[in-house]
Coordinates of C-alpha atoms in Angstrom, one line a residue:
A1 CA 23.0 -0.6 25.0
V2 CA 21.1 3.1 26.7
F3 CA 22.2 5.6 28.9
A4 CA 20.7 6.2 32.4
P5 CA 19.3 9.5 32.2
G6 CA 22.0 11.3 33.4
G7 CA 24.3 9.2 31.8
A8 CA 26.7 8.4 34.3
T9 CA 25.6 4.3 33.9
L10 CA 25.6 2.1 30.7
L11 CA 23.0 -0.7 30.3
T12 CA 24.0 -3.6 28.5
A13 CA 21.5 -6.8 27.1
S14 CA 23.8 -10.6 26.0
R15 CA 22.7 -14.0 24.4
D16 CA 23.8 -14.9 28.2
A17 CA 21.0 -14.0 29.8
T18 CA 22.6 -11.2 31.5
A19 CA 22.2 -7.8 31.2
R20 CA 24.7 -5.5 33.1
M21 CA 24.8 -2.1 34.8
W22 CA 28.3 -0.5 33.9
N23 CA 30.1 2.4 35.0
T24 CA 30.6 5.6 32.5
D25 CA 33.7 7.3 33.8
T26 CA 35.8 3.0 35.1
G27 CA 34.3 1.5 32.8
G28 CA 33.5 -1.6 35.9
C29 CA 30.4 -3.3 35.8
L30 CA 28.4 -2.6 38.6
H31 CA 25.0 -5.3 38.5
S32 CA 24.9 -8.4 36.7
L33 CA 21.2 -8.8 36.9
L34 CA 21.0 -12.7 36.6
G35 CA 17.2 -14.4 36.6
H36 CA 16.2 -14.9 33.1
R37 CA 16.9 -18.4 31.2
G38 CA 17.1 -17.3 27.0
A39 CA 19.5 -14.9 25.7
V40 CA 18.2 -10.8 26.8
L41 CA 17.2 -9.4 23.8
A42 CA 16.3 -5.4 25.2
A43 CA 16.6 -3.6 28.5
A44 CA 16.1 -0.1 28.8
F45 CA 15.4 2.4 31.9
S46 CA 12.7 3.7 33.5
P47 CA 12.3 8.1 33.5
N48 CA 13.7 8.1 36.7
G49 CA 16.4 5.9 36.5
M50 CA 15.2 4.2 39.1
L51 CA 14.0 0.9 37.2
V52 CA 15.2 -1.3 34.4
A53 CA 13.0 -3.2 31.8
T54 CA 14.3 -6.3 30.8
A55 CA 12.8 -8.6 27.5
S56 CA 14.2 -11.9 26.6
S57 CA 13.6 -15.4 24.7
D58 CA 12.2 -17.0 27.5
E59 CA 9.1 -15.4 26.6
T60 CA 9.2 -13.4 29.8
A61 CA 9.9 -9.1 30.9
R62 CA 11.7 -8.5 34.1
L63 CA 11.3 -5.7 36.4
W64 CA 15.0 -4.5 38.2
E65 CA 15.9 -1.7 40.9
A66 CA 18.8 -0.2 39.4
V67 CA 20.3 0.5 42.1
G68 CA 21.5 -3.3 43.8
G69 CA 20.1 -5.1 40.5
Q70 CA 16.9 -7.1 42.2
C71 CA 14.5 -8.6 40.4
L72 CA 10.8 -6.6 41.4
R73 CA 8.9 -8.6 39.0
V74 CA 8.8 -10.9 36.5
F75 CA 5.5 -10.4 33.1
S76 CA 4.9 -13.2 32.5
S77 CA 1.0 -15.6 31.0
G78 CA 1.6 -13.1 28.0
H79 CA 3.8 -13.6 25.2
V80 CA 4.4 -16.9 23.4
G81 CA 7.7 -16.7 22.2
N82 CA 10.8 -13.9 22.1
I83 CA 10.0 -10.9 23.6
F84 CA 12.1 -8.1 21.2
S85 CA 11.4 -4.6 22.9
A86 CA 10.3 -3.7 26.2
V87 CA 10.2 0.3 27.3
F88 CA 8.2 2.2 29.9
S89 CA 6.0 4.9 29.2
P90 CA 6.9 8.3 29.7
D91 CA 4.5 8.3 33.1
G92 CA 6.9 5.4 34.1
A93 CA 3.5 3.5 35.3
R94 CA 3.6 1.2 32.3
L95 CA 5.6 -1.3 31.0
L96 CA 5.2 -1.9 26.7
T97 CA 6.4 -5.4 25.5
A98 CA 6.5 -6.8 21.4
S99 CA 7.0 -10.1 20.3
N100 CA 7.2 -12.7 17.6
D101 CA 3.8 -14.2 18.7
G102 CA 2.2 -10.8 16.3
T103 CA 1.2 -8.8 19.4
A104 CA 2.3 -6.1 22.0
R105 CA 1.1 -5.8 25.5
V106 CA 0.9 -3.2 27.9
W107 CA 2.2 -3.7 31.5
C108 CA 1.4 -2.4 35.0
V109 CA 4.2 -2.0 36.7
E110 CA 2.7 -1.8 40.0
S111 CA 0.7 -4.9 39.2
G112 CA 2.8 -6.6 36.5
D113 CA -1.0 -7.3 35.3
C114 CA -1.2 -6.9 31.3
V115 CA -3.7 -4.2 30.9
R116 CA -3.6 -4.5 27.0
T117 CA -2.4 -6.9 24.5
L118 CA -3.0 -5.2 20.6
H119 CA -3.8 -7.3 18.6
G120 CA -3.6 -6.5 14.4
H121 CA -0.3 -7.3 12.7
C122 CA -0.1 -11.0 11.2
G123 CA 3.7 -10.9 11.8
V124 CA 6.4 -10.3 14.4
V125 CA 6.1 -7.0 16.4
W126 CA 9.7 -6.2 16.2
K127 CA 9.3 -3.1 18.2
A128 CA 6.8 -1.2 20.3
V129 CA 7.1 2.4 21.9
F130 CA 5.4 5.0 23.5
S131 CA 3.9 7.8 21.9
P132 CA 5.7 11.3 24.0
D133 CA 2.8 11.9 26.1
G134 CA 1.9 8.1 26.3
T135 CA -1.0 8.3 25.1
Q136 CA -0.3 6.2 21.9
V137 CA 2.0 3.4 20.7
L138 CA 3.6 3.0 17.5
T139 CA 4.4 -1.3 16.6
A140 CA 6.8 -2.0 13.4
S141 CA 6.3 -5.6 12.5
S142 CA 7.9 -7.7 9.6
D143 CA 4.4 -8.0 7.5
G144 CA 5.6 -4.8 6.3
T145 CA 3.3 -2.4 8.5
A146 CA 3.7 -0.2 11.3
R147 CA 0.8 0.7 13.5
L148 CA -0.5 3.6 15.5
W149 CA -2.9 2.4 18.4
S150 CA -4.5 4.0 21.1
S151 CA -2.3 3.6 24.6
D152 CA -5.9 3.5 26.6
S153 CA -8.5 1.4 24.8
G154 CA -5.9 -0.8 22.3
G155 CA -8.4 1.1 19.6
G156 CA -6.5 1.4 15.9
F157 CA -5.5 4.2 15.0
G158 CA -3.4 4.1 11.5
V159 CA -1.6 2.1 9.3
F160 CA 1.5 3.1 7.9
G161 CA 2.6 0.9 4.5
D162 CA 1.2 -1.6 3.3
S163 CA 1.3 -5.4 4.1
D164 CA 0.2 -6.4 1.1
A165 CA 2.6 -4.8 -1.1
G166 CA 5.5 -5.8 1.5
Y167 CA 7.3 -2.7 1.5
G168 CA 11.1 -3.7 1.8
A169 CA 9.5 -7.0 3.4
G170 CA 9.7 -5.9 6.6
M171 CA 9.2 -3.0 9.2
L172 CA 12.2 -2.9 11.2
T173 CA 11.9 0.0 13.6
A174 CA 9.1 2.5 13.9
V175 CA 9.8 5.7 16.1
F176 CA 7.9 9.3 16.9
S177 CA 9.6 12.5 16.5
P178 CA 9.9 14.6 19.3
D179 CA 6.6 16.3 19.6
G180 CA 4.7 12.6 18.6
A181 CA 3.3 14.3 14.8
Q182 CA 5.8 12.5 12.4
V183 CA 6.8 8.6 12.7
L184 CA 9.2 7.2 11.0
T185 CA 10.2 3.6 10.3
V186 CA 12.8 1.5 8.8
S187 CA 12.4 -1.4 6.6
T188 CA 14.0 -4.6 5.8
G189 CA 14.9 -3.6 2.8
G190 CA 17.2 -0.8 3.7
E191 CA 14.9 2.4 3.5
A192 CA 13.7 4.6 5.7
K193 CA 10.5 7.0 6.0
V194 CA 9.1 9.2 7.3
W195 CA 5.2 9.4 7.5
L196 CA 2.8 12.7 9.5
A197 CA 1.3 10.8 12.3
S198 CA -2.4 12.2 11.6
S199 CA -3.2 10.6 8.8
G200 CA -0.3 7.9 7.4
E201 CA 0.6 9.9 4.5
A202 CA 4.2 9.6 4.0
L203 CA 6.0 12.5 3.6
C204 CA 9.9 11.0 2.3
T205 CA 12.3 8.6 2.1
V206 CA 16.0 8.4 3.1
G207 CA 18.0 5.1 2.0
G208 CA 18.8 2.8 -1.0
E209 CA 22.2 4.2 -1.8
A210 CA 23.4 3.0 2.1
F211 CA 21.7 -0.6 3.6
V212 CA 19.6 1.2 6.8
R213 CA 19.4 -0.5 9.9
S214 CA 18.2 2.3 12.6
A215 CA 16.8 5.2 12.0
I216 CA 16.1 8.4 14.6
F217 CA 14.7 11.5 15.1
A218 CA 16.6 14.5 16.6
P219 CA 15.7 15.6 19.8
I220 CA 15.8 19.8 18.1
R221 CA 13.8 21.0 15.0
Q222 CA 12.7 17.9 14.3
G223 CA 15.9 16.5 12.6
R224 CA 16.3 13.1 12.0
A225 CA 19.4 10.5 11.7
V226 CA 19.7 8.1 10.2
G227 CA 22.1 5.0 11.3
T228 CA 23.5 2.4 8.5
P229 CA 25.5 -0.5 9.3
A230 CA 28.9 2.1 8.4
G231 CA 27.5 4.5 11.3
V232 CA 26.9 6.7 9.0

């Protein structure tokens, strides 16, 4: 679940093949986004809050109006398999998806065309995100690595982790620090690691005593907030 910019609306994704928008003051459902033929695995607002993107097990992503809930576009003819994440670029012009077909894809929001396919992982790509300035893409895969790419050319910039060593057997997620200088990953082994984005050097490891499922950077002072199943 994610908040819209401003926090007045909450967006949820469900296995019932819908995403829903909720009024955070009243708890009432504002819109149900209907059209997917499989579970909706992720949903995100555009930076200006005017659009919503959804990702589904039906092998498509969809673009919706946040006001009204009308489906504007279907992103298809690309992934083969579940699409696990869909996020907008910082300028809202591109959509980034990740799939169990081992790729991430960059799409033009206006046309719906796939403009870049990121090949290189040898496992499921669970997550893909843009850097804060939109010039790079970070992917996390079940192959035990996270990878850094150019969002324009699709060229690879670096690899975090070791697919041969099997860091925790896989990467569940990966995110940038607010300034883009560091990368934070979470493995299926329950550890969170901080890496230097420019060199791939591992800076520190968090976890071990508690099984970490998600981790994010705090918005100020480059701090890190780590989440566990207990919500700590």
